[in-house]
Coordinates of N, CA and C in Angstrom, one line a residue:
M1 N 125.7 132.3 38.4 CA 126.2 132.0 37.1 C 125.9 130.6 36.7
G2 N 126.0 129.6 37.6 CA 125.7 128.3 37.3 C 124.4 128.1 36.8
F3 N 123.4 128.8 37.3 CA 122.0 128.7 36.9 C 121.8 129.2 35.5
L4 N 122.5 130.4 35.2 CA 122.4 131.0 33.9 C 123.0 130.0 32.8
H5 N 124.1 129.4 33.2 CA 124.8 128.5 32.4 C 123.9 127.3 32.0
H6 N 123.2 126.9 33.1 CA 122.3 125.7 32.9 C 121.2 126.0 31.9
L7 N 120.8 127.3 31.9 CA 119.7 127.7 31.0 C 120.2 127.7 29.5
T8 N 121.4 128.0 29.3 CA 122.0 128.1 28.0 C 122.6 126.8 27.5
D9 N 122.4 125.7 28.2 CA 122.9 124.4 27.8 C 122.1 124.0 26.6
K10 N 122.8 123.2 25.7 CA 122.1 122.7 24.5 C 122.2 121.2 24.6
P11 N 121.2 120.5 25.2 CA 121.3 119.1 25.4 C 121.5 118.3 24.1
W12 N 121.0 118.8 23.0 CA 121.1 118.1 21.8 C 122.6 118.0 21.2
L13 N 123.4 118.9 21.8 CA 124.8 119.0 21.4 C 125.7 118.3 22.3
T14 N 125.1 117.8 23.4 CA 125.9 117.1 24.4 C 126.3 115.7 24.0
E15 N 127.6 115.4 24.1 CA 128.1 114.1 23.7 C 127.4 113.1 24.5
P16 N 127.2 111.9 24.0 CA 126.7 110.8 24.7 C 127.6 110.4 25.8
G17 N 126.9 110.1 27.0 CA 127.6 109.7 28.2 C 128.1 110.8 29.0
V18 N 128.0 112.1 28.6 CA 128.4 113.2 29.3 C 127.2 113.7 30.1
V19 N 127.4 113.9 31.4 CA 126.3 114.2 32.4 C 126.5 115.6 32.8
I20 N 125.4 116.4 32.8 CA 125.4 117.8 33.3 C 125.9 117.7 34.8
A21 N 126.8 118.6 35.1 CA 127.4 118.6 36.4 C 126.4 118.6 37.6
Q22 N 125.5 119.6 37.6 CA 124.5 119.8 38.7 C 123.1 120.0 38.2
D23 N 122.2 119.4 39.0 CA 120.8 119.6 38.6 C 120.1 120.6 39.6
D24 N 120.9 121.4 40.3 CA 120.3 122.3 41.2 C 121.0 123.7 41.0
M25 N 120.4 124.7 41.8 CA 120.8 126.1 41.5 C 121.8 126.6 42.5
V26 N 121.9 126.1 43.7 CA 122.7 126.6 44.7 C 123.6 125.5 45.3
G27 N 123.9 124.5 44.6 CA 124.7 123.5 45.2 C 124.1 122.5 46.0
L28 N 122.7 122.5 46.1 CA 122.0 121.5 46.8 C 121.2 120.6 45.8
P29 N 120.9 119.4 46.2 CA 120.0 118.6 45.4 C 118.7 119.2 45.3
R30 N 118.0 119.0 44.2 CA 116.7 119.7 44.0 C 115.7 119.5 45.1
A31 N 115.7 118.2 45.6 CA 114.7 117.9 46.7 C 115.0 118.7 47.9
K32 N 116.3 118.9 48.3 CA 116.6 119.7 49.4 C 116.4 121.1 49.2
F33 N 116.6 121.6 48.1 CA 116.4 123.0 47.7 C 114.9 123.3 47.8
G34 N 114.1 122.4 47.2 CA 112.7 122.5 47.3 C 112.1 122.5 48.6
L35 N 112.6 121.7 49.5 CA 112.2 121.7 50.9 C 112.5 122.9 51.6
R36 N 113.6 123.5 51.3 CA 114.0 124.7 52.0 C 113.1 125.9 51.5
V37 N 112.8 125.9 50.3 CA 111.8 126.9 49.8 C 110.5 126.8 50.4
L38 N 110.0 125.5 50.5 CA 108.8 125.2 51.1 C 108.7 125.7 52.6
M39 N 109.8 125.3 53.3 CA 109.9 125.7 54.7 C 109.8 127.2 54.9
A40 N 110.5 128.0 54.0 CA 110.6 129.4 54.0 C 109.1 130.0 53.8
V41 N 108.4 129.4 52.8 CA 107.0 129.9 52.6 C 106.2 129.6 53.9
I42 N 106.3 128.4 54.4 CA 105.5 128.0 55.6 C 105.8 128.9 56.8
G43 N 107.2 129.2 56.9 CA 107.6 130.1 58.0 C 107.0 131.5 57.9
M44 N 106.9 132.0 56.6 CA 106.4 133.3 56.4 C 104.9 133.3 56.7
L45 N 104.2 132.3 56.4 CA 102.8 132.2 56.6 C 102.4 132.2 58.0
F46 N 103.1 131.4 58.8 CA 102.9 131.4 60.3 C 103.4 132.7 61.0
T47 N 104.4 133.2 60.5 CA 104.9 134.5 61.0 C 103.8 135.6 60.9
L48 N 103.2 135.6 59.7 CA 102.1 136.6 59.5 C 100.9 136.3 60.5
L49 N 100.6 135.0 60.6 CA 99.5 134.7 61.5 C 99.9 135.0 63.0
V50 N 101.1 134.8 63.4 CA 101.5 135.1 64.8 C 101.4 136.6 65.0
V51 N 101.9 137.4 64.0 CA 101.8 138.9 64.1 C 100.3 139.3 64.2
A52 N 99.4 138.7 63.4 CA 98.0 139.1 63.4 C 97.4 138.7 64.7
Y53 N 97.7 137.5 65.2 CA 97.2 137.1 66.4 C 97.6 138.0 67.6
S54 N 98.9 138.3 67.6 CA 99.4 139.2 68.7 C 98.8 140.5 68.7
E55 N 98.7 141.2 67.5 CA 98.1 142.5 67.3 C 96.6 142.4 67.7
R56 N 95.9 141.4 67.3 CA 94.4 141.3 67.7 C 94.3 141.1 69.2
M57 N 95.2 140.3 69.8 CA 95.1 140.0 71.2 C 95.3 141.3 72.0
V58 N 96.2 142.2 71.6 CA 96.5 143.4 72.3 C 95.3 144.3 72.4
L59 N 94.5 144.3 71.4 CA 93.3 145.2 71.3 C 92.4 144.9 72.5
G60 N 92.2 143.6 72.7 CA 91.4 143.2 73.9 C 90.0 143.5 74.0
V61 N 89.4 144.1 72.9 CA 88.0 144.6 73.0 C 87.1 143.4 73.2
D62 N 87.1 142.5 72.3 CA 86.2 141.3 72.5 C 87.0 140.0 72.5
W63 N 88.3 140.1 73.0 CA 89.1 139.0 73.0 C 88.9 138.1 74.3
H64 N 88.5 136.9 74.2 CA 88.3 136.0 75.3 C 89.0 134.7 75.0
P65 N 90.1 134.6 75.7 CA 91.0 133.4 75.4 C 90.3 132.1 75.7
L66 N 90.5 131.0 75.0 CA 90.0 129.7 75.2 C 90.7 129.1 76.4
P67 N 90.0 128.2 77.1 CA 90.7 127.4 78.2 C 91.7 126.5 77.5
E68 N 92.7 126.1 78.2 CA 93.7 125.2 77.7 C 93.4 123.8 77.8
P69 N 92.9 123.1 76.7 CA 92.6 121.7 76.8 C 93.8 120.9 77.2
W70 N 93.7 120.0 78.2 CA 94.9 119.2 78.7 C 95.3 118.3 77.5
L71 N 94.5 118.1 76.5 CA 94.9 117.2 75.4 C 96.0 117.9 74.6
L72 N 96.1 119.2 74.6 CA 97.1 119.9 73.8 C 98.5 119.5 74.4
W73 N 98.6 119.3 75.7 CA 99.9 118.9 76.3 C 100.3 117.5 75.8
L74 N 99.3 116.6 75.8 CA 99.5 115.2 75.3 C 99.9 115.3 73.7
N75 N 99.2 116.1 73.0 CA 99.5 116.2 71.6 C 100.9 116.7 71.3
T76 N 101.3 117.7 72.2 CA 102.6 118.2 72.0 C 103.7 117.1 72.3
A77 N 103.4 116.3 73.3 CA 104.3 115.2 73.6 C 104.4 114.2 72.4
A78 N 103.2 113.9 71.8 CA 103.1 113.0 70.7 C 103.9 113.6 69.5
L79 N 103.9 114.9 69.3 CA 104.6 115.4 68.1 C 106.1 115.4 68.4
V80 N 106.5 115.6 69.7 CA 107.9 115.5 70.0 C 108.4 114.0 69.8
L81 N 107.6 113.1 70.2 CA 108.0 111.6 69.9 C 108.0 111.4 68.5
S82 N 107.1 111.9 67.7 CA 107.1 111.7 66.2 C 108.3 112.2 65.7
S83 N 108.8 113.4 66.0 CA 110.0 114.0 65.5 C 111.2 113.2 65.9
A84 N 111.3 112.7 67.1 CA 112.3 111.8 67.6 C 112.3 110.5 66.8
G85 N 111.1 110.0 66.5 CA 111.1 108.8 65.7 C 111.7 108.9 64.2
L86 N 111.4 110.1 63.7 CA 111.9 110.4 62.3 C 113.5 110.6 62.4
Q87 N 113.9 111.2 63.5 CA 115.4 111.4 63.7 C 116.1 110.0 63.8
W88 N 115.4 109.1 64.6 CA 116.0 107.7 64.7 C 116.0 107.1 63.3
A89 N 115.0 107.2 62.5 CA 115.0 106.7 61.2 C 116.1 107.3 60.4
R90 N 116.3 108.6 60.5 CA 117.3 109.3 59.7 C 118.7 108.8 60.0
V91 N 119.0 108.6 61.4 CA 120.3 108.1 61.7 C 120.5 106.7 61.3
S92 N 119.5 105.9 61.4 CA 119.5 104.5 61.0 C 119.8 104.4 59.5
A93 N 119.1 105.3 58.7 CA 119.4 105.2 57.3 C 120.8 105.6 57.0
E94 N 121.4 106.6 57.7 CA 122.8 107.0 57.4 C 123.7 105.9 57.7
R95 N 123.4 105.0 58.7 CA 124.2 103.9 59.1 C 123.9 102.7 58.4
G96 N 122.9 102.7 57.5 CA 122.5 101.5 56.8 C 121.8 100.4 57.6
R97 N 121.1 100.9 58.7 CA 120.4 99.9 59.5 C 119.0 99.9 59.2
M98 N 118.5 98.8 58.5 CA 117.2 98.7 58.1 C 116.2 98.5 59.2
D99 N 116.6 97.8 60.2 CA 115.7 97.5 61.4 C 115.4 98.8 62.1
G100 N 116.4 99.7 62.4 CA 116.2 100.9 63.1 C 115.4 101.9 62.1
L101 N 115.6 101.8 60.9 CA 114.9 102.7 59.9 C 113.4 102.4 59.9
W102 N 113.1 101.0 59.9 CA 111.7 100.7 60.0 C 111.0 101.1 61.3
K103 N 111.7 100.9 62.4 CA 111.1 101.2 63.7 C 110.9 102.7 63.9
G104 N 112.0 103.5 63.4 CA 111.9 104.9 63.5 C 110.7 105.5 62.6
L105 N 110.6 105.0 61.4 CA 109.5 105.5 60.6 C 108.2 105.1 61.1
L106 N 108.0 103.9 61.6 CA 106.7 103.5 62.2 C 106.4 104.3 63.4
A107 N 107.4 104.5 64.3 CA 107.1 105.3 65.5 C 106.8 106.7 65.1
G108 N 107.5 107.4 64.2 CA 107.2 108.7 63.8 C 105.9 108.9 63.2
G109 N 105.5 107.9 62.3 CA 104.2 108.0 61.7 C 103.0 107.8 62.7
I110 N 103.1 106.8 63.5 CA 102.1 106.5 64.5 C 101.9 107.7 65.4
C111 N 102.9 108.3 65.9 CA 102.8 109.4 66.8 C 102.2 110.7 66.1
A112 N 102.6 110.8 64.8 CA 102.1 111.9 64.1 C 100.5 111.7 63.9
F113 N 100.1 110.5 63.6 CA 98.6 110.3 63.5 C 97.9 110.5 64.8
A114 N 98.7 110.1 65.9 CA 98.1 110.3 67.3 C 98.0 111.8 67.5
F115 N 98.9 112.6 67.1 CA 98.8 114.0 67.3 C 97.6 114.6 66.6
L116 N 97.4 114.2 65.3 CA 96.3 114.7 64.6 C 95.0 114.3 65.2
A117 N 94.9 113.1 65.7 CA 93.7 112.6 66.3 C 93.5 113.4 67.6
G118 N 94.5 113.6 68.3 CA 94.4 114.4 69.5 C 93.9 115.8 69.3
Q119 N 94.3 116.4 68.2 CA 93.9 117.8 67.9 C 92.3 117.7 67.6
L120 N 91.9 116.7 66.9 CA 90.4 116.6 66.6 C 89.7 116.4 67.9
L121 N 90.2 115.6 68.8 CA 89.5 115.5 70.1 C 89.5 116.8 70.9
A122 N 90.5 117.5 70.8 CA 90.6 118.8 71.5 C 89.5 119.8 70.9
Y123 N 89.4 119.8 69.6 CA 88.4 120.6 68.9 C 87.0 120.2 69.4
R124 N 86.8 118.9 69.4 CA 85.4 118.4 69.9 C 85.1 118.8 71.3
E125 N 86.1 118.7 72.1 CA 86.0 119.1 73.5 C 85.6 120.6 73.7
L126 N 86.3 121.4 72.9 CA 86.1 122.8 73.0 C 84.6 123.2 72.4
V127 N 84.3 122.5 71.3 CA 83.0 122.8 70.7 C 81.9 122.3 71.7
D128 N 82.1 121.2 72.4 CA 81.1 120.7 73.3 C 80.9 121.7 74.5
L129 N 82.0 122.5 74.8 CA 81.9 123.5 75.8 C 81.4 124.8 75.3
G130 N 81.1 124.9 74.0 CA 80.5 126.1 73.4 C 81.5 127.1 72.9
Y131 N 82.7 126.7 72.7 CA 83.8 127.6 72.2 C 83.8 127.4 70.6
Y132 N 82.9 128.1 69.9 CA 82.8 128.0 68.5 C 83.7 129.1 67.9
A133 N 84.1 128.8 66.6 CA 85.0 129.7 65.9 C 84.4 131.1 65.7
S134 N 83.0 131.1 65.6 CA 82.3 132.4 65.4 C 82.1 133.2 66.7
T135 N 82.4 132.6 67.9 CA 82.1 133.2 69.1 C 82.8 134.5 69.3
N136 N 84.2 134.4 69.1 CA 85.0 135.5 69.3 C 86.3 135.3 68.5
P137 N 87.1 136.4 68.3 CA 88.3 136.3 67.5 C 89.4 135.3 68.0
A138 N 89.5 135.2 69.3 CA 90.4 134.2 69.9 C 90.1 132.8 69.5
N139 N 88.9 132.5 69.5 CA 88.5 131.1 69.0 C 88.8 130.9 67.6
A140 N 88.5 131.9 66.8 CA 88.7 131.8 65.3 C 90.2 131.6 65.0
F141 N 91.0 132.4 65.7 CA 92.5 132.3 65.5 C 93.0 130.9 65.9
F142 N 92.5 130.4 67.1 CA 92.9 129.1 67.5 C 92.7 128.0 66.6
Y143 N 91.4 128.0 66.0 CA 91.1 126.9 65.1 C 91.9 127.1 63.8
L144 N 92.0 128.3 63.3 CA 92.8 128.6 62.1 C 94.2 128.1 62.1
I145 N 94.9 128.6 63.2 CA 96.3 128.3 63.3 C 96.6 126.9 63.5
T146 N 95.8 126.2 64.4 CA 96.1 124.8 64.6 C 95.7 123.9 63.4
A147 N 94.6 124.3 62.7 CA 94.2 123.5 61.6 C 95.2 123.7 60.4
L148 N 95.8 124.8 60.2 CA 96.8 125.0 59.2 C 98.0 124.2 59.5
H149 N 98.4 124.1 60.8 CA 99.5 123.3 61.2 C 99.2 121.9 60.9
G150 N 98.0 121.4 61.3 CA 97.7 120.0 61.0 C 97.7 119.7 59.6
L151 N 97.3 120.6 58.7 CA 97.2 120.3 57.3 C 98.7 120.2 56.7
H152 N 99.6 121.0 57.3 CA 101.0 120.8 56.8 C 101.5 119.5 57.3
L153 N 101.2 119.0 58.5 CA 101.6 117.7 58.9 C 101.1 116.6 58.1
M154 N 99.8 116.8 57.7 CA 99.2 115.8 56.8 C 99.9 115.7 55.5
G155 N 100.4 116.8 55.0 CA 101.2 116.9 53.8 C 102.5 116.1 54.0
G156 N 103.1 116.2 55.2 CA 104.3 115.5 55.4 C 104.0 114.0 55.5
L157 N 102.9 113.6 56.0 CA 102.5 112.2 56.1 C 102.4 111.5 54.8
V158 N 102.1 112.4 53.8 CA 102.0 111.8 52.4 C 103.4 111.4 51.9
A159 N 104.4 112.2 52.2 CA 105.8 111.9 51.9 C 106.2 110.7 52.7
W160 N 105.9 110.7 54.0 CA 106.2 109.6 54.9 C 105.6 108.3 54.4
G161 N 104.3 108.3 53.9 CA 103.7 107.1 53.4 C 104.3 106.6 52.1
R162 N 104.8 107.5 51.2 CA 105.5 107.1 50.1 C 106.8 106.4 50.4
T163 N 107.5 107.0 51.3 CA 108.8 106.4 51.7 C 108.6 105.0 52.3
T164 N 107.6 105.0 53.3 CA 107.4 103.7 53.9 C 106.9 102.6 52.9
D165 N 106.2 103.0 51.9 CA 105.7 102.1 50.9 C 106.9 101.6 50.0
K166 N 107.9 102.4 49.7 CA 109.1 102.0 49.0 C 109.8 101.0 49.8
L167 N 110.0 101.2 51.1 CA 110.6 100.1 51.9 C 109.8 98.8 52.0
R168 N 108.5 98.9 52.0 CA 107.7 97.7 52.0 C 107.8 96.9 50.7
R169 N 108.1 97.6 49.7 CA 108.3 97.0 48.4 C 109.7 96.5 48.2
G170 N 110.5 96.6 49.2 CA 111.8 96.0 49.1 C 113.0 97.0 48.7
A171 N 112.7 98.3 48.7 CA 113.8 99.2 48.4 C 115.0 99.1 49.4
E172 N 116.1 99.3 48.9 CA 117.3 99.4 49.7 C 117.3 100.7 50.5
V173 N 118.1 100.6 51.6 CA 118.3 101.8 52.5 C 118.8 103.0 51.7
A174 N 119.8 102.7 50.9 CA 120.3 103.8 50.1 C 119.4 104.6 49.2
K175 N 118.3 103.8 48.7 CA 117.3 104.4 47.8 C 116.4 105.3 48.5
V176 N 116.2 105.2 49.8 CA 115.3 106.0 50.6 C 115.9 106.9 51.6
R177 N 117.3 107.0 51.6 CA 118.0 107.8 52.5 C 117.7 109.3 52.4
M178 N 117.6 109.8 51.2 CA 117.3 111.2 51.0 C 115.9 111.4 51.4
S179 N 114.9 110.6 51.1 CA 113.6 110.8 51.5 C 113.4 110.8 53.0
V180 N 114.1 110.0 53.7 CA 114.0 109.9 55.2 C 114.6 111.2 55.8
E181 N 115.7 111.6 55.2 CA 116.3 112.8 55.7 C 115.4 114.1 55.5
L182 N 114.7 114.2 54.4 CA 113.8 115.2 54.1 C 112.7 115.2 55.0
C183 N 112.1 114.0 55.3 CA 111.0 113.8 56.2 C 111.4 114.3 57.7
A184 N 112.5 113.9 58.1 CA 113.0 114.2 59.5 C 113.2 115.7 59.5
T185 N 113.8 116.3 58.5 CA 113.9 117.8 58.6 C 112.6 118.5 58.6
Y186 N 111.7 118.1 57.8 CA 110.3 118.7 57.8 C 109.6 118.5 59.1
W187 N 109.8 117.3 59.8 CA 109.1 117.1 61.1 C 109.7 118.0 62.1
H188 N 111.0 118.1 62.1 CA 111.6 119.0 63.1 C 111.2 120.4 62.9
Y189 N 111.0 120.8 61.8 CA 110.6 122.2 61.5 C 109.1 122.4 61.9
L190 N 108.3 121.5 61.7 CA 106.9 121.6 62.1 C 106.8 121.5 63.7
L191 N 107.6 120.7 64.3 CA 107.7 120.7 65.7 C 108.1 122.0 66.3
L192 N 109.1 122.7 65.7 CA 109.5 124.0 66.1 C 108.4 125.0 66.0
I193 N 107.7 125.0 64.8 CA 106.5 125.9 64.6 C 105.4 125.6 65.7
W194 N 105.2 124.4 66.0 CA 104.1 124.1 66.9 C 104.5 124.5 68.3
L195 N 105.7 124.4 68.7 CA 106.1 124.9 70.0 C 106.0 126.4 70.1
V196 N 106.3 127.1 69.1 CA 106.1 128.6 69.1 C 104.6 128.9 69.2
L197 N 103.8 128.1 68.4 CA 102.4 128.4 68.4 C 101.7 128.0 69.7
F198 N 102.2 126.9 70.3 CA 101.6 126.5 71.6 C 101.9 127.5 72.7
A199 N 103.1 128.0 72.6 CA 103.5 129.0 73.6 C 102.7 130.3 73.5
L200 N 102.4 130.7 72.2 CA 101.6 131.8 71.9 C 100.2 131.6 72.5
L201 N 99.6 130.4 72.2 CA 98.3 130.2 72.6 C 98.1 130.1 74.2
L202 N 99.2 129.8 74.8 CA 99.2 129.7 76.3 C 99.1 131.1 76.9
L203 N 99.4 132.1 76.1 CA 99.3 133.5 76.6 C 97.9 133.9 76.7

């Protein structure tokens, strides 16, 4: 009902100084609502990929699993540390601690870039061993799933970069608290997705 009422508002009849009560549809700030919608879409995308991967693997006709590059374990650790860094920044922002906020953001960003660099090195190692995407379906799924996850993390780094730039320009903690919270939530979600994907790839 709140959303329908919002559609029928007449801003030109609103008295000066009167603020519309909510700018969201379900009691959440727009940014949080948007992030939840985004995470739902991402979740459905990877769910479909996991189902397709599992169904294709069961067929087993021409399915030849890739070896497990040791770099994937290091990359997983880097992503865990990245998520922990963003959580550190989130807690620091809630407590108004600028020093901890800076350290958490930098640690989270550096570890995220390390994860992406490690993924590229893992690709290069597999290609050097002759595991091309066109060789068999297992290879193609591996590259597709991990590359899509990396692209979503790169999207998160755009938001991380904007938040970090605001702090560099002298923004107060209160001005970036919401952005830091959204970044941390998104990082935790991508970490969860990666752990599920990594467990699947180990099969």
